[in-house]
Every structure is written in structure tokens, then in C-alpha cells.
mmCIF file of C-alpha atoms and ligand atoms in Angstrom:
data_model
loop_
_atom_site.group_PDB
_atom_site.id
_atom_site.type_symbol
_atom_site.label_atom_id
_atom_site.label_comp_id
_atom_site.label_asym_id
_atom_site.label_seq_id
_atom_site.Cartn_x
_atom_site.Cartn_y
_atom_site.Cartn_z
ATOM 1 C CA MET A 1 34.980 86.347 103.524
ATOM 2 C CA LYS A 2 37.782 88.738 104.866
ATOM 3 C CA LYS A 3 40.240 87.095 107.028
ATOM 4 C CA ILE A 4 43.429 88.699 109.026
ATOM 5 C CA LEU A 5 46.945 86.601 108.595
ATOM 6 C CA LEU A 6 50.119 86.984 110.612
ATOM 7 C CA ASN A 7 52.273 88.736 107.477
ATOM 8 C CA SER A 8 55.451 89.044 109.117
ATOM 9 C CA ARG A 9 56.784 88.995 112.992
ATOM 10 C CA PRO A 10 57.072 92.111 114.407
ATOM 11 C CA SER A 11 60.445 93.834 115.766
ATOM 12 C CA GLY A 12 59.824 96.223 118.723
ATOM 13 C CA GLU A 13 56.137 97.914 118.329
ATOM 14 C CA VAL A 14 53.493 95.773 116.272
ATOM 15 C CA GLN A 15 53.088 97.860 112.555
ATOM 16 C CA SER A 16 50.385 97.304 110.418
ATOM 17 C CA GLU A 17 52.220 95.664 107.784
ATOM 18 C CA ASN A 18 52.667 92.618 110.381
ATOM 19 C CA PHE A 19 49.005 91.810 109.218
ATOM 20 C CA LYS A 20 47.819 90.765 105.999
ATOM 21 C CA PHE A 21 44.062 91.197 105.014
ATOM 22 C CA VAL A 22 42.979 88.413 102.337
ATOM 23 C CA GLU A 23 39.615 87.476 100.704
ATOM 24 C CA ALA A 24 38.802 83.463 101.111
ATOM 25 C CA ASP A 25 35.961 81.273 100.392
ATOM 26 C CA CYS A 26 33.590 80.663 103.162
ATOM 27 C CA PRO A 27 34.208 77.478 104.822
ATOM 28 C CA VAL A 28 31.595 74.634 104.692
ATOM 29 C CA PRO A 29 30.932 72.467 107.312
ATOM 30 C CA GLY A 30 31.189 68.623 107.354
ATOM 31 C CA ASP A 31 29.421 65.870 109.005
ATOM 32 C CA GLY A 32 28.961 66.958 112.725
ATOM 33 C CA GLU A 33 30.546 70.289 112.114
ATOM 34 C CA ILE A 34 28.933 73.720 112.619
ATOM 35 C CA LEU A 35 29.701 77.239 110.634
ATOM 36 C CA VAL A 36 29.576 80.540 112.870
ATOM 37 C CA GLN A 37 29.637 84.095 111.986
ATOM 38 C CA ALA A 38 32.081 86.168 113.957
ATOM 39 C CA LYS A 39 30.383 88.916 116.080
ATOM 40 C CA TYR A 40 32.988 89.803 118.625
ATOM 41 C CA PHE A 41 36.800 89.690 118.961
ATOM 42 C CA SER A 42 38.581 90.339 122.333
ATOM 43 C CA VAL A 43 42.320 91.732 121.737
ATOM 44 C CA ASP A 44 44.805 90.779 124.164
ATOM 45 C CA PRO A 45 48.154 91.757 125.142
ATOM 46 C CA TYR A 46 49.406 88.257 125.010
ATOM 47 C CA MET A 47 48.715 88.031 121.414
ATOM 48 C CA ARG A 48 51.942 90.044 120.810
ATOM 49 C CA ASN A 49 54.279 87.391 122.346
ATOM 50 C CA ARG A 50 52.452 84.709 119.995
ATOM 51 C CA MET A 51 53.503 87.072 117.092
ATOM 52 C CA ASN A 52 57.306 86.249 118.337
ATOM 53 C CA ASN A 53 58.747 82.766 117.255
ATOM 54 C CA ILE A 54 59.341 81.728 120.763
ATOM 55 C CA GLU A 55 58.383 79.100 123.186
ATOM 56 C CA SER A 56 55.574 80.057 125.809
ATOM 57 C CA TYR A 57 52.542 78.289 127.026
ATOM 58 C CA VAL A 58 50.580 78.778 123.952
ATOM 59 C CA ARG A 59 52.426 78.086 120.579
ATOM 60 C CA PRO A 60 53.275 81.146 118.388
ATOM 61 C CA TYR A 61 51.157 82.011 115.419
ATOM 62 C CA GLU A 62 52.650 80.918 112.107
ATOM 63 C CA LEU A 63 53.300 82.707 109.249
ATOM 64 C CA ASN A 64 50.392 83.349 106.988
ATOM 65 C CA GLU A 65 48.131 81.966 109.509
ATOM 66 C CA ALA A 66 45.215 83.452 110.695
ATOM 67 C CA ILE A 67 45.372 85.083 114.094
ATOM 68 C CA SER A 68 43.130 83.610 116.439
ATOM 69 C CA GLY A 69 42.008 84.413 119.730
ATOM 70 C CA ASN A 70 38.607 84.522 121.860
ATOM 71 C CA GLY A 71 35.613 85.684 120.179
ATOM 72 C CA ILE A 72 31.964 85.511 120.344
ATOM 73 C CA ALA A 73 30.090 84.020 117.143
ATOM 74 C CA GLU A 74 26.727 82.902 116.117
ATOM 75 C CA ILE A 75 25.847 79.488 114.529
ATOM 76 C CA VAL A 76 24.750 80.046 111.240
ATOM 77 C CA LYS A 77 24.770 76.240 109.906
ATOM 78 C CA SER A 78 24.797 73.126 112.228
ATOM 79 C CA ASN A 79 25.256 69.709 110.930
ATOM 80 C CA ASN A 80 25.670 68.578 114.823
ATOM 81 C CA ASP A 81 22.238 68.084 117.056
ATOM 82 C CA LEU A 82 23.927 69.367 120.239
ATOM 83 C CA TRP A 83 24.406 73.045 118.472
ATOM 84 C CA GLU A 84 21.520 75.171 117.258
ATOM 85 C CA VAL A 85 21.416 77.795 114.769
ATOM 86 C CA GLY A 86 21.293 81.162 116.266
ATOM 87 C CA ASP A 87 22.859 80.220 119.592
ATOM 88 C CA LEU A 88 26.130 82.334 120.555
ATOM 89 C CA VAL A 89 29.165 80.549 121.452
ATOM 90 C CA VAL A 90 32.464 82.030 123.120
ATOM 91 C CA GLY A 91 35.808 80.623 122.835
ATOM 92 C CA SER A 92 39.054 80.508 120.456
ATOM 93 C CA LEU A 93 38.403 81.688 117.084
ATOM 94 C CA PRO A 94 40.537 82.924 113.660
ATOM 95 C CA TRP A 95 40.332 86.600 112.946
ATOM 96 C CA GLN A 96 38.099 85.880 110.196
ATOM 97 C CA GLU A 97 34.422 86.355 109.356
ATOM 98 C CA PHE A 98 33.305 82.846 109.390
ATOM 99 C CA ALA A 99 34.792 79.881 110.766
ATOM 100 C CA ILE A 100 34.371 75.789 111.837
ATOM 101 C CA PRO A 101 35.326 76.051 115.399
ATOM 102 C CA ARG A 102 36.587 72.905 117.037
ATOM 103 C CA ALA A 103 33.618 71.878 119.731
ATOM 104 C CA GLU A 104 36.176 71.590 122.562
ATOM 105 C CA LYS A 105 37.221 75.025 122.113
ATOM 106 C CA ILE A 106 33.568 76.962 122.371
ATOM 107 C CA GLN A 107 31.206 76.897 124.740
ATOM 108 C CA LYS A 108 27.109 78.091 124.314
ATOM 109 C CA ILE A 109 26.384 81.535 125.878
ATOM 110 C CA GLU A 110 23.249 80.944 128.215
ATOM 111 C CA SER A 111 20.630 83.785 127.575
ATOM 112 C CA GLY A 112 18.507 85.287 129.926
ATOM 113 C CA GLU A 113 20.889 86.215 132.777
ATOM 114 C CA GLY A 114 20.217 89.873 132.299
ATOM 115 C CA LEU A 115 23.858 90.508 130.938
ATOM 116 C CA SER A 116 25.384 91.411 127.591
ATOM 117 C CA PRO A 117 27.216 88.711 125.874
ATOM 118 C CA THR A 118 30.089 90.148 125.665
ATOM 119 C CA ALA A 119 30.605 90.251 129.332
ATOM 120 C CA TYR A 120 31.954 86.681 128.558
ATOM 121 C CA LEU A 121 34.819 88.258 126.698
ATOM 122 C CA SER A 122 35.235 90.807 129.435
ATOM 123 C CA VAL A 123 34.210 90.663 133.277
ATOM 124 C CA LEU A 124 33.172 86.826 132.932
ATOM 125 C CA GLY A 125 35.784 86.160 130.458
ATOM 126 C CA LEU A 126 39.363 85.347 130.823
ATOM 127 C CA THR A 127 40.232 88.655 131.875
ATOM 128 C CA GLY A 128 37.609 88.932 134.845
ATOM 129 C CA LEU A 129 38.850 85.473 135.853
ATOM 130 C CA THR A 130 42.491 86.565 135.965
ATOM 131 C CA ALA A 131 41.781 89.215 137.935
ATOM 132 C CA TYR A 132 39.885 86.946 140.226
ATOM 133 C CA PHE A 133 42.252 84.137 140.628
ATOM 134 C CA GLY A 134 45.472 86.177 141.066
ATOM 135 C CA MET A 135 43.742 88.779 143.548
ATOM 136 C CA LEU A 136 41.986 86.231 145.887
ATOM 137 C CA ASP A 137 44.214 82.733 145.377
ATOM 138 C CA ILE A 138 47.706 84.478 144.973
ATOM 139 C CA GLY A 139 47.466 87.780 146.867
ATOM 140 C CA GLN A 140 44.714 86.738 149.597
ATOM 141 C CA PRO A 141 43.975 89.870 150.640
ATOM 142 C CA GLU A 142 43.068 90.766 154.077
ATOM 143 C CA PRO A 143 40.820 93.429 155.351
ATOM 144 C CA GLY A 144 42.774 96.684 155.976
ATOM 145 C CA GLU A 145 45.622 95.742 153.761
ATOM 146 C CA THR A 146 47.006 97.997 151.002
ATOM 147 C CA VAL A 147 46.946 96.988 147.698
ATOM 148 C CA VAL A 148 48.706 98.537 144.338
ATOM 149 C CA ILE A 149 47.489 97.552 140.852
ATOM 150 C CA SER A 150 49.401 98.459 137.531
ATOM 151 C CA ALA A 151 47.565 98.912 134.200
ATOM 152 C CA ALA A 152 44.740 99.531 136.652
ATOM 153 C CA ALA A 153 42.091 101.050 134.171
ATOM 154 C CA GLY A 154 42.247 98.008 131.943
ATOM 155 C CA ALA A 155 40.785 94.828 131.725
ATOM 156 C CA VAL A 156 42.425 92.818 134.317
ATOM 157 C CA GLY A 157 43.490 95.926 136.439
ATOM 158 C CA SER A 158 40.006 97.245 136.867
ATOM 159 C CA VAL A 159 38.367 94.109 137.937
ATOM 160 C CA ALA A 160 41.263 93.268 140.409
ATOM 161 C CA GLY A 161 41.178 96.613 142.079
ATOM 162 C CA GLN A 162 37.204 96.315 142.888
ATOM 163 C CA ILE A 163 37.842 92.742 144.347
ATOM 164 C CA ALA A 164 40.609 94.271 146.781
ATOM 165 C CA LYS A 165 37.782 96.743 147.773
ATOM 166 C CA ILE A 166 35.331 94.098 148.300
ATOM 167 C CA LYS A 167 37.802 92.791 150.354
ATOM 168 C CA LYS A 168 38.177 96.197 152.531
ATOM 169 C CA CYS A 169 41.738 96.836 151.347
ATOM 170 C CA LYS A 170 43.072 100.209 150.724
ATOM 171 C CA THR A 171 43.685 100.194 146.997
ATOM 172 C CA ILE A 172 45.838 102.280 144.706
ATOM 173 C CA GLY A 173 45.872 102.133 140.753
ATOM 174 C CA ILE A 174 48.541 103.097 138.594
ATOM 175 C CA THR A 175 47.446 104.085 134.894
ATOM 176 C CA SER A 176 48.362 106.859 132.372
ATOM 177 C CA SER A 177 45.957 109.682 132.317
ATOM 178 C CA GLU A 178 43.484 111.751 134.551
ATOM 179 C CA ILE A 179 40.790 110.537 132.844
ATOM 180 C CA LYS A 180 41.582 106.777 133.575
ATOM 181 C CA ALA A 181 42.672 108.028 136.982
ATOM 182 C CA GLY A 182 39.184 109.888 137.731
ATOM 183 C CA TYR A 183 37.257 106.729 136.384
ATOM 184 C CA LEU A 184 39.370 104.459 139.003
ATOM 185 C CA ARG A 185 38.260 106.676 142.042
ATOM 186 C CA ASN A 186 35.274 108.196 140.966
ATOM 187 C CA ASP A 187 33.616 105.049 139.376
ATOM 188 C CA LEU A 188 35.277 102.093 140.826
ATOM 189 C CA GLY A 189 36.052 103.350 144.175
ATOM 190 C CA PHE A 190 39.811 103.112 144.147
ATOM 191 C CA ASP A 191 41.572 105.215 147.042
ATOM 192 C CA ASP A 192 43.886 106.758 145.096
ATOM 193 C CA THR A 193 45.687 106.903 141.787
ATOM 194 C CA ILE A 194 49.104 107.377 140.451
ATOM 195 C CA ASP A 195 49.537 108.691 136.964
ATOM 196 C CA TYR A 196 52.817 107.431 135.864
ATOM 197 C CA LYS A 197 53.140 109.670 132.993
ATOM 198 C CA LYS A 198 53.159 112.812 135.060
ATOM 199 C CA ILE A 199 54.668 111.324 138.052
ATOM 200 C CA VAL A 200 58.425 109.922 137.381
ATOM 201 C CA ASN A 201 59.248 109.120 140.888
ATOM 202 C CA ILE A 202 56.627 106.300 141.854
ATOM 203 C CA ARG A 203 58.726 105.417 144.939
ATOM 204 C CA LYS A 204 58.858 108.741 146.021
ATOM 205 C CA THR A 205 54.721 108.852 145.726
ATOM 206 C CA LEU A 206 53.954 105.770 147.228
ATOM 207 C CA ARG A 207 56.036 106.384 150.228
ATOM 208 C CA LYS A 208 53.434 109.598 150.579
ATOM 209 C CA LEU A 209 50.221 107.693 149.546
ATOM 210 C CA CYS A 210 50.554 104.584 151.580
ATOM 211 C CA PRO A 211 53.551 105.298 154.388
ATOM 212 C CA GLU A 212 52.094 102.224 155.865
ATOM 213 C CA LYS A 213 53.783 100.245 152.902
ATOM 214 C CA VAL A 214 52.508 97.895 150.127
ATOM 215 C CA ASP A 215 50.946 94.579 151.085
ATOM 216 C CA ILE A 216 49.750 93.378 147.773
ATOM 217 C CA TYR A 217 51.206 94.340 144.121
ATOM 218 C CA PHE A 218 49.314 93.217 141.270
ATOM 219 C CA ASP A 219 51.633 93.527 138.484
ATOM 220 C CA ASN A 220 50.232 93.911 134.876
ATOM 221 C CA VAL A 221 53.371 95.721 133.444
ATOM 222 C CA GLY A 222 56.569 95.117 134.844
ATOM 223 C CA GLY A 223 59.736 97.370 134.268
ATOM 224 C CA GLU A 224 60.463 100.621 135.852
ATOM 225 C CA ILE A 225 56.795 101.222 137.161
ATOM 226 C CA SER A 226 57.322 97.765 138.969
ATOM 227 C CA ASP A 227 60.675 98.664 140.321
ATOM 228 C CA GLY A 228 59.278 101.574 141.947
ATOM 229 C CA VAL A 229 56.423 99.341 143.582
ATOM 230 C CA PHE A 230 59.286 97.001 144.777
ATOM 231 C CA TYR A 231 60.809 99.587 146.983
ATOM 232 C CA SER A 232 57.533 100.456 148.824
ATOM 233 C CA LEU A 233 56.601 96.495 150.008
ATOM 234 C CA ASN A 234 55.760 95.529 153.178
ATOM 235 C CA ASP A 235 56.896 92.608 155.136
ATOM 236 C CA PHE A 236 55.535 89.546 154.042
ATOM 237 C CA SER A 237 54.051 91.249 151.189
ATOM 238 C CA ARG A 238 52.785 89.164 147.770
ATOM 239 C CA VAL A 239 53.518 90.379 144.157
ATOM 240 C CA ILE A 240 51.238 88.812 141.919
ATOM 241 C CA LEU A 241 52.894 88.381 138.456
ATOM 242 C CA CYS A 242 50.161 88.517 136.121
ATOM 243 C CA GLY A 243 51.554 90.373 133.266
ATOM 244 C CA GLN A 244 54.587 92.472 131.750
ATOM 245 C CA ILE A 245 53.194 94.524 129.127
ATOM 246 C CA ALA A 246 55.908 96.854 129.327
ATOM 247 C CA LEU A 247 58.320 94.388 128.248
ATOM 248 C CA TYR A 248 56.226 92.835 125.412
ATOM 249 C CA ASN A 249 57.801 95.109 122.492
ATOM 250 C CA LEU A 250 61.224 94.886 123.540
ATOM 251 C CA ASN A 251 63.746 92.702 121.185
ATOM 252 C CA ARG A 252 66.152 91.986 124.389
ATOM 253 C CA LEU A 253 65.367 91.699 127.941
ATOM 254 C CA SER A 254 67.754 93.086 130.345
ATOM 255 C CA MET A 255 69.698 91.005 132.286
ATOM 256 C CA GLY A 256 71.121 90.935 135.745
ATOM 257 C CA PRO A 257 69.771 91.065 139.231
ATOM 258 C CA ARG A 258 67.373 93.890 139.702
ATOM 259 C CA LEU A 259 65.643 94.350 143.144
ATOM 260 C CA TYR A 260 65.983 90.890 144.703
ATOM 261 C CA PRO A 261 67.065 92.525 147.983
ATOM 262 C CA GLN A 262 63.737 94.274 148.454
ATOM 263 C CA PHE A 263 62.103 90.782 148.164
ATOM 264 C CA LEU A 264 64.458 89.005 150.427
ATOM 265 C CA ILE A 265 64.509 91.931 153.262
ATOM 266 C CA HIS A 266 60.572 92.171 153.274
ATOM 267 C CA ARG A 267 60.422 88.330 152.915
ATOM 268 C CA THR A 268 57.940 88.841 149.953
ATOM 269 C CA LYS A 269 56.356 86.099 148.100
ATOM 270 C CA ILE A 270 56.361 86.358 144.267
ATOM 271 C CA GLN A 271 54.261 84.287 142.132
ATOM 272 C CA GLY A 272 53.544 84.214 138.533
ATOM 273 C CA PHE A 273 50.356 82.363 137.173
ATOM 274 C CA ILE A 274 48.473 81.853 133.769
ATOM 275 C CA VAL A 275 44.817 82.006 134.052
ATOM 276 C CA TYR A 276 44.378 78.296 132.761
ATOM 277 C CA ASP A 277 45.673 76.981 135.569
ATOM 278 C CA TYR A 278 42.419 77.654 137.258
ATOM 279 C CA ALA A 279 40.242 76.309 134.529
ATOM 280 C CA ASP A 280 38.364 73.535 136.624
ATOM 281 C CA ARG A 281 37.356 76.481 138.833
ATOM 282 C CA PHE A 282 36.196 78.838 136.170
ATOM 283 C CA LYS A 283 32.653 78.436 136.905
ATOM 284 C CA GLU A 284 32.865 78.928 140.340
ATOM 285 C CA ALA A 285 34.738 82.202 139.833
ATOM 286 C CA GLN A 286 32.074 83.129 137.124
ATOM 287 C CA ASN A 287 29.299 82.411 139.783
ATOM 288 C CA GLN A 288 30.872 84.736 142.316
ATOM 289 C CA LEU A 289 31.606 87.448 139.643
ATOM 290 C CA LYS A 290 27.846 87.495 138.516
ATOM 291 C CA ASP A 291 26.722 87.543 142.177
ATOM 292 C CA TRP A 292 28.975 90.741 142.431
ATOM 293 C CA LEU A 293 27.646 92.235 139.267
ATOM 294 C CA LYS A 294 24.102 91.770 140.156
ATOM 295 C CA ASN A 295 24.632 93.208 143.746
ATOM 296 C CA GLY A 296 26.445 96.308 142.278
ATOM 297 C CA THR A 297 29.670 95.771 144.051
ATOM 298 C CA LEU A 298 31.295 94.912 140.738
ATOM 299 C CA LYS A 299 31.088 97.296 137.533
ATOM 300 C CA TYR A 300 32.797 96.751 134.194
ATOM 301 C CA ARG A 301 33.396 98.690 131.119
ATOM 302 C CA GLU A 302 34.047 97.639 127.787
ATOM 303 C CA ASN A 303 35.742 99.804 124.794
ATOM 304 C CA ILE A 304 34.333 98.460 121.519
ATOM 305 C CA ILE A 305 35.481 99.488 118.460
ATOM 306 C CA GLU A 306 33.410 98.784 115.203
ATOM 307 C CA GLY A 307 34.453 97.008 111.811
ATOM 308 C CA PHE A 308 36.264 93.685 111.341
ATOM 309 C CA GLU A 309 39.103 95.878 109.767
ATOM 310 C CA ASN A 310 39.844 97.746 112.777
ATOM 311 C CA ILE A 311 40.969 94.450 114.613
ATOM 312 C CA PRO A 312 44.777 95.123 114.270
ATOM 313 C CA ALA A 313 44.309 98.790 115.242
ATOM 314 C CA ALA A 314 42.327 97.827 118.395
ATOM 315 C CA PHE A 315 45.228 95.373 119.121
ATOM 316 C CA GLN A 316 47.882 97.915 118.699
ATOM 317 C CA GLY A 317 45.933 100.341 120.689
ATOM 318 C CA LEU A 318 46.389 98.166 124.029
ATOM 319 C CA PHE A 319 50.173 99.329 124.016
ATOM 320 C CA SER A 320 49.298 103.075 123.666
ATOM 321 C CA GLY A 321 46.864 102.707 126.254
ATOM 322 C CA GLU A 322 43.772 103.826 124.205
ATOM 323 C CA ASN A 323 41.484 101.524 126.073
ATOM 324 C CA ILE A 324 39.364 101.907 129.461
ATOM 325 C CA GLY A 325 38.335 98.489 130.404
ATOM 326 C CA LYS A 326 38.260 95.682 128.267
ATOM 327 C CA GLN A 327 39.251 96.298 124.718
ATOM 328 C CA LEU A 328 36.916 94.417 121.900
ATOM 329 C CA VAL A 329 35.844 94.777 118.201
ATOM 330 C CA LYS A 330 32.408 94.375 117.097
ATOM 331 C CA VAL A 331 32.504 92.559 113.614
HETATM 332 N N1 LIG B 1 48.592 85.781 133.758
HETATM 333 C C1 LIG B 1 47.377 85.577 132.934
HETATM 334 O O1 LIG B 1 46.750 84.463 132.803
HETATM 335 C C2 LIG B 1 46.866 86.764 132.196
HETATM 336 C C3 LIG B 1 45.769 86.826 131.564
HETATM 337 C C4 LIG B 1 45.286 88.131 131.023
HETATM 338 C C5 LIG B 1 46.010 88.854 130.903
HETATM 339 N N2 LIG B 1 47.271 89.079 131.502
HETATM 340 C C6 LIG B 1 48.153 90.045 131.466
HETATM 341 O O2 LIG B 1 47.488 91.312 132.568
HETATM 342 C C7 LIG B 1 47.866 92.482 131.772
HETATM 343 C C8 LIG B 1 46.935 93.382 131.431
HETATM 344 O O3 LIG B 1 46.000 92.654 130.204
HETATM 345 P P1 LIG B 1 44.282 93.295 129.869
HETATM 346 O O4 LIG B 1 44.057 92.342 128.964
HETATM 347 O O5 LIG B 1 43.910 93.583 131.243
HETATM 348 O O6 LIG B 1 44.793 94.388 129.294
HETATM 349 P P2 LIG B 1 44.736 96.035 129.411
HETATM 350 O O7 LIG B 1 45.256 96.221 130.700
HETATM 351 O O8 LIG B 1 42.916 96.207 129.155
HETATM 352 O O9 LIG B 1 45.273 96.816 128.520
HETATM 353 C C9 LIG B 1 46.745 96.944 128.399
HETATM 354 C C10 LIG B 1 46.847 98.303 129.231
HETATM 355 O O10 LIG B 1 48.423 98.225 129.551
HETATM 356 C C11 LIG B 1 48.915 99.708 129.719
HETATM 357 N N3 LIG B 1 50.242 99.749 128.956
HETATM 358 C C12 LIG B 1 50.655 99.635 127.929
HETATM 359 N N4 LIG B 1 51.779 99.611 127.342
HETATM 360 C C13 LIG B 1 52.296 99.983 129.041
HETATM 361 C C14 LIG B 1 53.674 100.520 128.995
HETATM 362 N N5 LIG B 1 54.664 100.394 128.123
HETATM 363 N N6 LIG B 1 53.767 100.676 130.157
HETATM 364 C C15 LIG B 1 52.978 100.635 131.232
HETATM 365 N N7 LIG B 1 51.393 100.280 131.098
HETATM 366 C C16 LIG B 1 51.204 99.835 129.804
HETATM 367 C C17 LIG B 1 47.756 100.515 129.136
HETATM 368 O O11 LIG B 1 47.119 101.337 130.262
HETATM 369 P P3 LIG B 1 47.696 102.585 130.733
HETATM 370 O O12 LIG B 1 47.038 103.698 129.795
HETATM 371 O O13 LIG B 1 47.329 102.680 132.360
HETATM 372 O O14 LIG B 1 49.041 102.832 130.484
HETATM 373 C C18 LIG B 1 46.814 99.582 128.581
HETATM 374 O O15 LIG B 1 45.513 100.250 128.492
HETATM 375 C C19 LIG B 1 48.797 92.087 130.580
HETATM 376 O O16 LIG B 1 50.185 92.479 130.903
HETATM 377 C C20 LIG B 1 48.385 90.736 130.302
HETATM 378 O O17 LIG B 1 49.349 90.321 129.653
HETATM 379 C C21 LIG B 1 48.009 87.953 132.197
#
């Protein structure tokens, strides 16, 4: 079977030589274990940080270790009465065709809900949950408030923006192309969009789009895009510090005070969070997200690339904005 190892740590942008494809024997499950065959993998920006040898909320990948992330797999052999052959499971899996997952790292996907199993890697998975808790718990949107979201057409941003609309907020999405912007406005109901590749001065554009100023900023990118938004914050605004993808490929972060006076003047509350902080509330959030999906107030899109060998390219594509919605790979 094939597996993908971390061959070297990237310096700057991830290159194909940072990955190594190898052939290995299929693992044999022991007593109480199950063997699963990978069906889908999720590729996620946080994996870039795991490729560095730095301390974070998840440990770095080791060199020559199979890269791992969330995936969906089918049980093909079971030596455990709790797991049945044919069941689909979701959870942390190594980038290899077959694996023996630890039971506490996977969950069975219930069939018959009328949803594709891949929803558990997208809208009902970690990115949907991130949008849910970030927007509702940290942002606490009130009707009539103005919300800005960066990387708005991505997995987290597209769900976060729709939740802001459900909460009756004016919602502006920042993204990189007219196709993505059109999807946000026409399909997801965003009130307005900013194409940051065309519009250099986000600060000025936001002044025009929302003279009333920004109450909530859901920050997925950091860097200069966020600086532009910080100049438009309202008094008692909230910044949801979800991700900083614009900085993940930098070897060195710029130091020194940036726009702290803006936060001070406007009494802004900034809160970082990691979705796992809310692990004991995942079921509650999934139930609400499912209700919104059923009544049509929430939509989601998945960008599915086929082929195990395309996992690294799908991952690299996150950094050049190839995806609309959640980037997945069908094995
Ligand atoms: N805190 C948490 O627990 C948590 C959990 C999940 C994800 N996150 C974070 O949330 C953010 C979004 O994650 P996701 O999984 O939903 O990914 P995503 O938005 O589906 O994909 C990444 C998107 O980021 C944008 N992007 C890439 N490089 C950029 C750059 N240099 N400047 C500006 N935009 C850039 C691209 O969109 P455009 O084409 O629009 O530029 C790309 O499509 C990431 O920062 C991620 O680390 C945090």
C-alpha cells in the first residue's frame, strides 16, 4: 500500500519534495483492533504549522513519519465486536491507504441522515464547528451588526458568514476572485464582497461599504488584509482570531506593535481559540448545523480532488486559494 511521509521541513512555501511517497506492507490488526481503508482525506492549513519543528497546540510531524489529518475510512477487518466491517468512520488517520486507527481517535458515521458522509469533514466537521463556535461564542453577533470575514469562500469562512446572516447581520466577505465573490453574494447571501487581489486598499473600501464600521471581524488570514479591517473597527467590536494563513509560510514574523492603538481606542475584544476548546459541545453544534442544513438556511460546498497521489497538491492549493468551500481528496 502507498503512504505519504514528511520528507523534509519546508522553508517558506511547501514544495512537492517535502513529501515522500513510499510503498509499505498493509498493517495486520491484532486482538481488539480494526483495519480501515482510507476513502477521503481533509487537507487543512494548520498542517503547514505541523510541518515545522515548533511547539504548538498539536505536536509537529516527525521526519519520515506518515503525515496525518482528518479522514473518512471504511472498516475492512474487525477484531473488535464494537466495530463492524463496512462501517464508515471519521477521525484522525495517517496519509496511507490502510491503517489501524486508535479507537479513541475515530467515530462511526451514522448512515441514513440524508447527508453525504463527507459532510463530517466539512460543514459538520472541524471547519464547520470552528465557524460555529468562533462566530457564536466569541463574536456573539446581534441583529443589525456588521460582520467582516477573511478567507470567506473557504471552509470555515463560508459557514461563518452564513451564520452571521442567520443572525441577521450585514456580512462582508473578503476573498481572491470574482468567481468566489459571486458565489458568496449570489449563493450564500453575503451582502458584499471585497476581492483583495484587485482592491489594494481594504481600509478605504470598507469605509465605503460600511460607513457604520465593523462590529465583528472573523479573521482567518492575518497580515495586511487584517490590518485594513482593523482600521474600520467599531467601538466595542470583537475580533475572532481563528487563523493566520497569510503568515504560515513566513520563516520569520515581523515584530513590534502593529495596530494596537485601534483596539484600544475602540475597546475591541480580541480572542484566539482552537476548535477543540469546545469538544464537549460538538454534538450540540452539529445538531444545530444539521437543522440549518435541513431547513435550507445553511449551504456548503466541497472541492473534491480525486486520487491518493494528489493529496499533497490539494494541500498546497489551500495556499494559492484553489478551493471554494472545503478542500477534500477522494482516495
Ligand atoms: N482556530 C481553529 O481551531 C481553526 C480550525 C480550523 C481552521 N482554522 C484556520 O481558519 C483559516 C481557514 O481555514 P480553512 O480550513 O477554512 O481553509 P480554507 O479557507 O478553506 O482555505 C484556505 C483559504 O485561505 C486563503 N488564503 C490562502 N493564502 C492566503 C494569503 N496569503 N492571504 C490571504 N488569504 C489566503 C485562500 O482563499 P482566498 O482565495 O479567498 O484567498 C484559501 O482558499 C485558516 O487560517 C486555518 O488555519 C482555525
